[in-house]
Short mmCIF file of C-alpha atoms in Angstrom, two decimals:
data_model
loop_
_atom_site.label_atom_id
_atom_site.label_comp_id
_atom_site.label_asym_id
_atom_site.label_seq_id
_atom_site.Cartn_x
_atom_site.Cartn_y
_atom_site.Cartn_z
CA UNK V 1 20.98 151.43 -113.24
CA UNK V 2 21.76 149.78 -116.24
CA UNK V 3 25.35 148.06 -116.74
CA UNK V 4 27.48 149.50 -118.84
CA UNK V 5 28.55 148.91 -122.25
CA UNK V 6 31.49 146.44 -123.26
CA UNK V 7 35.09 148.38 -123.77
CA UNK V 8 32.96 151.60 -121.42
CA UNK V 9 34.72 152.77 -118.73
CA UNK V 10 32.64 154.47 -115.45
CA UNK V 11 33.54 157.98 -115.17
CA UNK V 12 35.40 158.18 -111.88
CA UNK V 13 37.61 154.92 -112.08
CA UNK V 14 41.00 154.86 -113.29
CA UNK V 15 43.42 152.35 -114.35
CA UNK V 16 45.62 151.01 -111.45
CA UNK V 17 49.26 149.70 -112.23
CA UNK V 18 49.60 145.78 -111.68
CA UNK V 19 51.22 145.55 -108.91
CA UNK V 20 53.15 141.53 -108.58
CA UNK V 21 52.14 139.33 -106.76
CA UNK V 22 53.56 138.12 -103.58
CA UNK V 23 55.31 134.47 -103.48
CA UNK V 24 53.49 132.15 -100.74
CA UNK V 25 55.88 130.46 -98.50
CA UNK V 26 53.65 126.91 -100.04
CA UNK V 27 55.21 128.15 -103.65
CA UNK V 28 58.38 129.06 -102.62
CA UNK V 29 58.85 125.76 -100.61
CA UNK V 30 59.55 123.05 -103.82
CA UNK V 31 62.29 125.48 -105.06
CA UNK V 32 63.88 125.89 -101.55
CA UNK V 33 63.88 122.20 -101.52
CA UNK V 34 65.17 121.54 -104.75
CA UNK V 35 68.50 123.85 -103.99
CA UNK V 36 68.47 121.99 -100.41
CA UNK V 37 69.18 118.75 -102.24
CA UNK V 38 71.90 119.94 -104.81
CA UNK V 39 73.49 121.51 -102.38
CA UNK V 40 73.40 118.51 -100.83
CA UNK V 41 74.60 115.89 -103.94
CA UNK V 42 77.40 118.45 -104.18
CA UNK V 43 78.71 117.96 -100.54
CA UNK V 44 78.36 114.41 -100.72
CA UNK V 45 80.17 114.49 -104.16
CA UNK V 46 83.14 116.79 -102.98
CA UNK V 47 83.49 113.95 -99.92
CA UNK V 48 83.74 111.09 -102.44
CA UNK V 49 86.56 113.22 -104.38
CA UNK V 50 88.41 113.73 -101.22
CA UNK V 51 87.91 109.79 -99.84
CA UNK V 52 88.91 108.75 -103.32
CA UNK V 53 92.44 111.01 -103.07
CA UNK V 54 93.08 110.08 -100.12
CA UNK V 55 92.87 106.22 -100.85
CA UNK V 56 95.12 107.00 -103.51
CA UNK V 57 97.70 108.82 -101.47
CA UNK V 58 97.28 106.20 -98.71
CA UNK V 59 99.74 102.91 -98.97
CA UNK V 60 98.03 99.63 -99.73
CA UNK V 61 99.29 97.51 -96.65
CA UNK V 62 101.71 94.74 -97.55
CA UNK V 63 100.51 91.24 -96.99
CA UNK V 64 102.89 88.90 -96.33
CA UNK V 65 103.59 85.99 -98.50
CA UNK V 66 102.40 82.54 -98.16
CA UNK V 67 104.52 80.24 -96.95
CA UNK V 68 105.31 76.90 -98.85
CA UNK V 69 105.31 74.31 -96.44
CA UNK V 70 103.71 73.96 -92.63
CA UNK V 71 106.15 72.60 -89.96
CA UNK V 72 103.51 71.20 -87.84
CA UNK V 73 100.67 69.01 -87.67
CA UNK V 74 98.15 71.57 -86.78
CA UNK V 75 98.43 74.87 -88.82
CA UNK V 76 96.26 77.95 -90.28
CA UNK V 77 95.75 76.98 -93.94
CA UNK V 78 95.18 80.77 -94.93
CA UNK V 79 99.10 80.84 -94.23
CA UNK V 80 100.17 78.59 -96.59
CA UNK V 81 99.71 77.49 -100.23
CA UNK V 82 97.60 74.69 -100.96
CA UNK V 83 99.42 71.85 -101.52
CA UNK V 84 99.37 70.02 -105.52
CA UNK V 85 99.81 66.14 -105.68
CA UNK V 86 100.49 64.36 -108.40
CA UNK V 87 97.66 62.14 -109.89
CA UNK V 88 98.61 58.57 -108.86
CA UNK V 89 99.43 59.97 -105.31
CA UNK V 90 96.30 61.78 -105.10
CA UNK V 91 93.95 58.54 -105.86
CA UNK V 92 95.90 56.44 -103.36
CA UNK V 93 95.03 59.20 -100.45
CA UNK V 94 91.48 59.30 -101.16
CA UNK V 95 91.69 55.62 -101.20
CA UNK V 96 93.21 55.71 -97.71
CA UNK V 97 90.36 58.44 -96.09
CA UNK V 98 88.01 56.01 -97.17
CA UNK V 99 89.20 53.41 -95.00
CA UNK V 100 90.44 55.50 -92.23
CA UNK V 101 86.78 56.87 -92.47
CA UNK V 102 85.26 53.75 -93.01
CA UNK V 103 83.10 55.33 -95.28
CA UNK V 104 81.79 53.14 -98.25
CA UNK V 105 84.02 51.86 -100.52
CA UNK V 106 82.08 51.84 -104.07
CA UNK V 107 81.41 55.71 -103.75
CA UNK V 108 82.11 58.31 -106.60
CA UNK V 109 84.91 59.58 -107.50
CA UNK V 110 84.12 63.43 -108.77
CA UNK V 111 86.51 66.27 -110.29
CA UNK V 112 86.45 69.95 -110.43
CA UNK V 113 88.02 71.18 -113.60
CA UNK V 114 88.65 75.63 -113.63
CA UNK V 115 88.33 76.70 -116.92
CA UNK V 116 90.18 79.80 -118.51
CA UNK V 117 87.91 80.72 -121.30
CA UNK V 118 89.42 83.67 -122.58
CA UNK V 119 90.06 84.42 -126.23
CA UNK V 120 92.03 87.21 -127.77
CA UNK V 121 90.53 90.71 -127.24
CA UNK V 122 87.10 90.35 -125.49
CA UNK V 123 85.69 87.07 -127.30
CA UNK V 124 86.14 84.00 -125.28
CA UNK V 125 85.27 80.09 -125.41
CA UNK V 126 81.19 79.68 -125.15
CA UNK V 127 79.90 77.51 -122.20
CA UNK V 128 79.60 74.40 -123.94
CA UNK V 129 78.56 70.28 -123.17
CA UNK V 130 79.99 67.47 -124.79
CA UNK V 131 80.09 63.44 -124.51
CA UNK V 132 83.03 61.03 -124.30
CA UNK V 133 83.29 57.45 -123.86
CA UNK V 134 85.43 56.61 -121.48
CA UNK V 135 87.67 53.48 -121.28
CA UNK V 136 86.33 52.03 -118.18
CA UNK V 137 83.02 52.70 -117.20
CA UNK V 138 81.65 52.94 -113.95
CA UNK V 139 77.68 52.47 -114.07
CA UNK V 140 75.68 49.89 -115.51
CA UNK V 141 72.83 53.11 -116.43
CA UNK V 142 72.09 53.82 -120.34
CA UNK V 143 71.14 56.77 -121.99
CA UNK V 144 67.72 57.19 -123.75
CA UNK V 145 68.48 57.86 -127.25
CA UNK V 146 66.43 59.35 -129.80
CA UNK V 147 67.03 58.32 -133.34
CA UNK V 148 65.41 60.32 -136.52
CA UNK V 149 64.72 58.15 -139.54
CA UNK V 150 62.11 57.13 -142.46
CA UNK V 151 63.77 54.66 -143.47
CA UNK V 152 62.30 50.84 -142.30
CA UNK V 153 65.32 49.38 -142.71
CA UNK V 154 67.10 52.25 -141.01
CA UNK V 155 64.54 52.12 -138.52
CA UNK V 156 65.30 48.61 -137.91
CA UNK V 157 68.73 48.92 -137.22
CA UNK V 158 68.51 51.17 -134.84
CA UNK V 159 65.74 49.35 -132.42
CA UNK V 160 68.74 46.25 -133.09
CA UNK V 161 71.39 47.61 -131.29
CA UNK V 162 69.47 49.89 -128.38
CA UNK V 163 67.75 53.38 -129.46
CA UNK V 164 65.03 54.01 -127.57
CA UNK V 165 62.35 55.78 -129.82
CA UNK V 166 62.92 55.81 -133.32
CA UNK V 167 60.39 57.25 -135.67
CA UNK V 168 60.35 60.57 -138.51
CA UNK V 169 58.43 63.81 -138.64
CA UNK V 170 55.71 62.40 -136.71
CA UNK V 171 57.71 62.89 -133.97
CA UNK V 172 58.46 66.59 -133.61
CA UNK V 173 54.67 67.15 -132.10
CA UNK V 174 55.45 64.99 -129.31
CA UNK V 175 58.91 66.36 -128.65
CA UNK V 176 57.64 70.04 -128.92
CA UNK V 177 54.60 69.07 -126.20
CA UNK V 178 57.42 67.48 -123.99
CA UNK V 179 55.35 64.50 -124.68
CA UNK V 180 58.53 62.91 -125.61
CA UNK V 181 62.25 62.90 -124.19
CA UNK V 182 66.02 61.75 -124.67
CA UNK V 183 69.08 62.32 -123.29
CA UNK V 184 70.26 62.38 -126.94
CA UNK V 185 68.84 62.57 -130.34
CA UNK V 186 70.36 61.17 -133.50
CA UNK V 187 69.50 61.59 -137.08
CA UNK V 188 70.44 60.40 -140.46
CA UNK V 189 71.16 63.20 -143.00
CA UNK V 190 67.95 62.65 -145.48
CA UNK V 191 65.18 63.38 -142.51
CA UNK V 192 67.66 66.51 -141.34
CA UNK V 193 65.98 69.37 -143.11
CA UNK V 194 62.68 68.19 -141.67
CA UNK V 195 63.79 68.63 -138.28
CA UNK V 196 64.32 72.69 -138.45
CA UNK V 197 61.11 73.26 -136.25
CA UNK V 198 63.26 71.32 -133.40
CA UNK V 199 66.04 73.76 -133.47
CA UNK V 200 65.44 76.01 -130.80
CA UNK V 201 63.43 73.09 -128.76
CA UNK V 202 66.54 71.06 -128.40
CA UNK V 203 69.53 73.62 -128.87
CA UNK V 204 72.56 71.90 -128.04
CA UNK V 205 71.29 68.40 -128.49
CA UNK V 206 70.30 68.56 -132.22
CA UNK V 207 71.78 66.27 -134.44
CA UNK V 208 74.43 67.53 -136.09
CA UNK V 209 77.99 66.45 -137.33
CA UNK V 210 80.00 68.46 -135.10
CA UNK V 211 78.80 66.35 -131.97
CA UNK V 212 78.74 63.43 -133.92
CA UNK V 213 74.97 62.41 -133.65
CA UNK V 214 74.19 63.29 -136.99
CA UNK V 215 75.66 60.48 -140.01
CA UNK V 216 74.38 57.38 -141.65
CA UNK V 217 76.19 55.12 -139.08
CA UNK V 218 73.29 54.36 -137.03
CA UNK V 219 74.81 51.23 -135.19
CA UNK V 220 78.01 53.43 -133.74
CA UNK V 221 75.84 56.63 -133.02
CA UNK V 222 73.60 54.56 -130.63
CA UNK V 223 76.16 52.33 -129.02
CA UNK V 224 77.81 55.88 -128.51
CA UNK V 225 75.30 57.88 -127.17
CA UNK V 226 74.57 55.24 -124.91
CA UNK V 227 77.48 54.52 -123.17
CA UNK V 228 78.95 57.99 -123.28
CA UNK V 229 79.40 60.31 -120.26
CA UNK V 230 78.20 63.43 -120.75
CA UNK V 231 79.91 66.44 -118.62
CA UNK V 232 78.86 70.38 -119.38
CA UNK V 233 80.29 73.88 -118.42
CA UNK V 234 78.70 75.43 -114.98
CA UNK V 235 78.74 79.17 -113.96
CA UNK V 236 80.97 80.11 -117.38
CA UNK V 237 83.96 78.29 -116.17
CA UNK V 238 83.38 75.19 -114.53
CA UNK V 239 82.87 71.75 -114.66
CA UNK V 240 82.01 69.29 -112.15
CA UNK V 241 81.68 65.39 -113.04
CA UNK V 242 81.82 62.04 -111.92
CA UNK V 243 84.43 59.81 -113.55
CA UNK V 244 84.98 56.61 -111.71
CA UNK V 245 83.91 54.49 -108.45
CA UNK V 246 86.56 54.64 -105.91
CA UNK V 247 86.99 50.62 -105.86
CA UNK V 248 88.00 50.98 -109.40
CA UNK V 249 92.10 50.15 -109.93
CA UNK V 250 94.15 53.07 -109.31
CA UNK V 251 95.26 53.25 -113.73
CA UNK V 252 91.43 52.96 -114.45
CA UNK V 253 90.63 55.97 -112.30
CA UNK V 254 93.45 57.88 -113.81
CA UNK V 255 92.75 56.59 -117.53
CA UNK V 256 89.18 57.74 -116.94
CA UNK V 257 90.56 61.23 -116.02
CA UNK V 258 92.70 62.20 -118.81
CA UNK V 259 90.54 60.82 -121.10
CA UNK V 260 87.73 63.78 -120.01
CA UNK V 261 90.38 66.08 -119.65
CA UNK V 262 91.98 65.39 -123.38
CA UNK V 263 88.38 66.11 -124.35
CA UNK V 264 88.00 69.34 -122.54
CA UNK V 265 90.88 70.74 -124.12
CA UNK V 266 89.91 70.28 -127.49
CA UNK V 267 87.31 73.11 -127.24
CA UNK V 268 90.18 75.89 -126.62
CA UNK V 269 92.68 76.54 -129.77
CA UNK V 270 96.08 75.15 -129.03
CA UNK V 271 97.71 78.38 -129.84
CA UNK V 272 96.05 80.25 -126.20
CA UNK V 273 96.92 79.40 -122.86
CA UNK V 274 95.72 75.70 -122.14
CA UNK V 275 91.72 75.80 -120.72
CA UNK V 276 92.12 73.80 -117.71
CA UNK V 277 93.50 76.09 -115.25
CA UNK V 278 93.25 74.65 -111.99
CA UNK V 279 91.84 70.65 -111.32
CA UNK V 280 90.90 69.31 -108.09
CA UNK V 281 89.71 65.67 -107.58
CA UNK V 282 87.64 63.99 -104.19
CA UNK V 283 85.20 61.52 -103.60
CA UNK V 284 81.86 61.48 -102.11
CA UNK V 285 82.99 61.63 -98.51
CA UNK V 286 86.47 63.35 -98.62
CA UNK V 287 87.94 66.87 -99.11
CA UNK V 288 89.41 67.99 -102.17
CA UNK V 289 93.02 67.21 -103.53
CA UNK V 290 94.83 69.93 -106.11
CA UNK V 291 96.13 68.21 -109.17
CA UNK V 292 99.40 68.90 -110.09
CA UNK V 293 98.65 69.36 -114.02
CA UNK V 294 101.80 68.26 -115.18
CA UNK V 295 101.26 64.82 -117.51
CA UNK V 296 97.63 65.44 -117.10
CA UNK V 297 97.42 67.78 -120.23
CA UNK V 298 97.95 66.99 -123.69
CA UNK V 299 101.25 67.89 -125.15
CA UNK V 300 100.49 70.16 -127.86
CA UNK V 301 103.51 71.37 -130.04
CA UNK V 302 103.46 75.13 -131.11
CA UNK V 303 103.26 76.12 -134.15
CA UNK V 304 106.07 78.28 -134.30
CA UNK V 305 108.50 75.95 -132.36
CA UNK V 306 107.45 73.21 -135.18
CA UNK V 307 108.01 75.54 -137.94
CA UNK V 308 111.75 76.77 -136.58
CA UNK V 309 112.43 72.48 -136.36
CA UNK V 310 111.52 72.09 -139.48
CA UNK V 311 113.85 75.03 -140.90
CA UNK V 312 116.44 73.35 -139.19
CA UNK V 313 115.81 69.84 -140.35
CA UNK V 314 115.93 71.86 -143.86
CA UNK V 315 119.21 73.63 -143.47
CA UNK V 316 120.73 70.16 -142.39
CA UNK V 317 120.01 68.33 -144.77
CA UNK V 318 121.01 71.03 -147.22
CA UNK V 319 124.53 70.51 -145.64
CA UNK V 320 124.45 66.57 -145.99
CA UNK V 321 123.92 67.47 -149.45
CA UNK V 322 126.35 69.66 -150.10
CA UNK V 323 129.14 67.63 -148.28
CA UNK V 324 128.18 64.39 -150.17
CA UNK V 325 128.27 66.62 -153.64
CA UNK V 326 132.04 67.67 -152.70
#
């Protein structure tokens, strides 16, 4: 027989309804699932809720205050506060563990200062490094410094009194290959604009006039930048240095100190809380010893408190005035 035409229907069949489909359990399985596991978030949310209200409702237990002052020789530390000594008194006992230790007597002396870095609103101080020279120094070692100039006689100077490397543009290939290193680099203001490709190679050391390593006083950049002891910020509010060796003179140690600390504070506006927060001070070999902060920091006078003295000052000598004029 010969098939039919297309769109001819065979006498004798009809048209049967559709008639759906039936869902296989394999189908029906991901949706079964997917209700399983909201159901499931939900539960584990509602439990959270309730944990959550019931924290709230539940009384945080009372710890008891520290205590000021242990009675005994042998205590639990977590009872008490730590104890604060005052500068002077904290030298001479790490003086005295190093002979009751018999430890060496020419070891460092090291500080931990805790920085507050806040600002007002969210902004706050950025980590940052600097370099003093302190008034008695402890280490015979020099830093390798850098200087930046075209000029000969410039040039000159600076091989005089110490600089390590000194040459121009010649030498930004080098530095970029790490062919070439310093602990600091110092230019003179003419060569400056040549240096840009250095800017993000170097970062914090490139010359510049806030850190004092950029001018046209070659002599007192090197002799500074040699000698100086650098310190920088760890972990956003820390810094841990070395200032003196523990066979120094008790005044050295301590002039040492507040020299590094007079410089830390100068990075924090006088008009917020002071940066140094907490400072603790050891050696090599011993534990650490809270400083007591008072005469430590700088004495900074507030602005407001200086304004309202000199209003006074005014007003009296208005009234010296007025009582010599009658």
């Amino acid at each position: 027989a010969l098939a039919p035409r297309c769109g001819s229907v065979l006498p004798g069949l009809q048209q049967r309804p559709a008639v759906p489909a039936a869902v296989s359990p394999a189908t029906a399985r991901p949706y079964a699932a997917a209700a399983a596991k909201a159901a499931k978030k939900d539960a584990k949310r509602s439990r959270q809720e309730k944990a959550k209200e019931a924290a709230k409702e539940k009384p945080l237990p009372r710890r008891r205050p520290l205590m000021s002052k242990p009675v005994d020789d042998v205590y639990l530390t977590w009872l008490y506060r730590r104890p604060s000594y005052g500068l002077e008194q904290a030298v001479g006992m790490l003086k005295r563990f190093q002979e009751l230790d018999f430890t060496h007597p020419k070891q460092f002396v090291y500080i931990n200062v805790f920085l507050d870095m806040a600002l007002q609103k969210k902004k706050k101080v950025d980590p940052f490094s600097s370099g003093v020279a302190l008034p008695h120094r402890f280490t015979e070692d020099v830093n390798k410094v850098l200087v930046f100039t075209e000029n000969e006689q410039e040039a000159e100077v600076a091989r005089e009194h110490g600089a390590a490397i000194v040459g121009g543009v010649e030498l930004i290939k080098w530095i970029l290959e790490d062919e070439i290193q310093a602990d600091f680099y110092v230019a003179v203001p003419a060569i400056i604009p040549k240096l840009i490709p250095l800017r993000n190679k170097l970062r914090k050391k490139y010359p510049s006039t806030k850190r004092n390593s950029l001018g046209s006083d070659i002599p007192r950049m090197v002799q500074f930048f040699r000698e100086c002891h650098e310190y920088s910020v760890e972990d956003e509010s820390v810094i841990k240095t070395r200032i003196a060796r523990l066979d120094m003179p008790t005044e050295h140690i301590i002039a040492n100190l507040k020299t590094i600390i007079q410089d830390i504070c100068t990075f924090k506006p006088s008009n917020f809380d002071p940066i140094v927060q907490r400072l603790v001070i050891r050696s090599s070999t011993s534990e650490g010893l809270l400083l007591n902060l008072d005469g430590i920091l700088p004495q900074v006078e507030k602005a407001e408190e200086k304004e309202e003295e000199d209003a006074a000052d005014e007003d009296q000598q208005k009234a010296v005035q007025e009582s010599v004029s009658t």
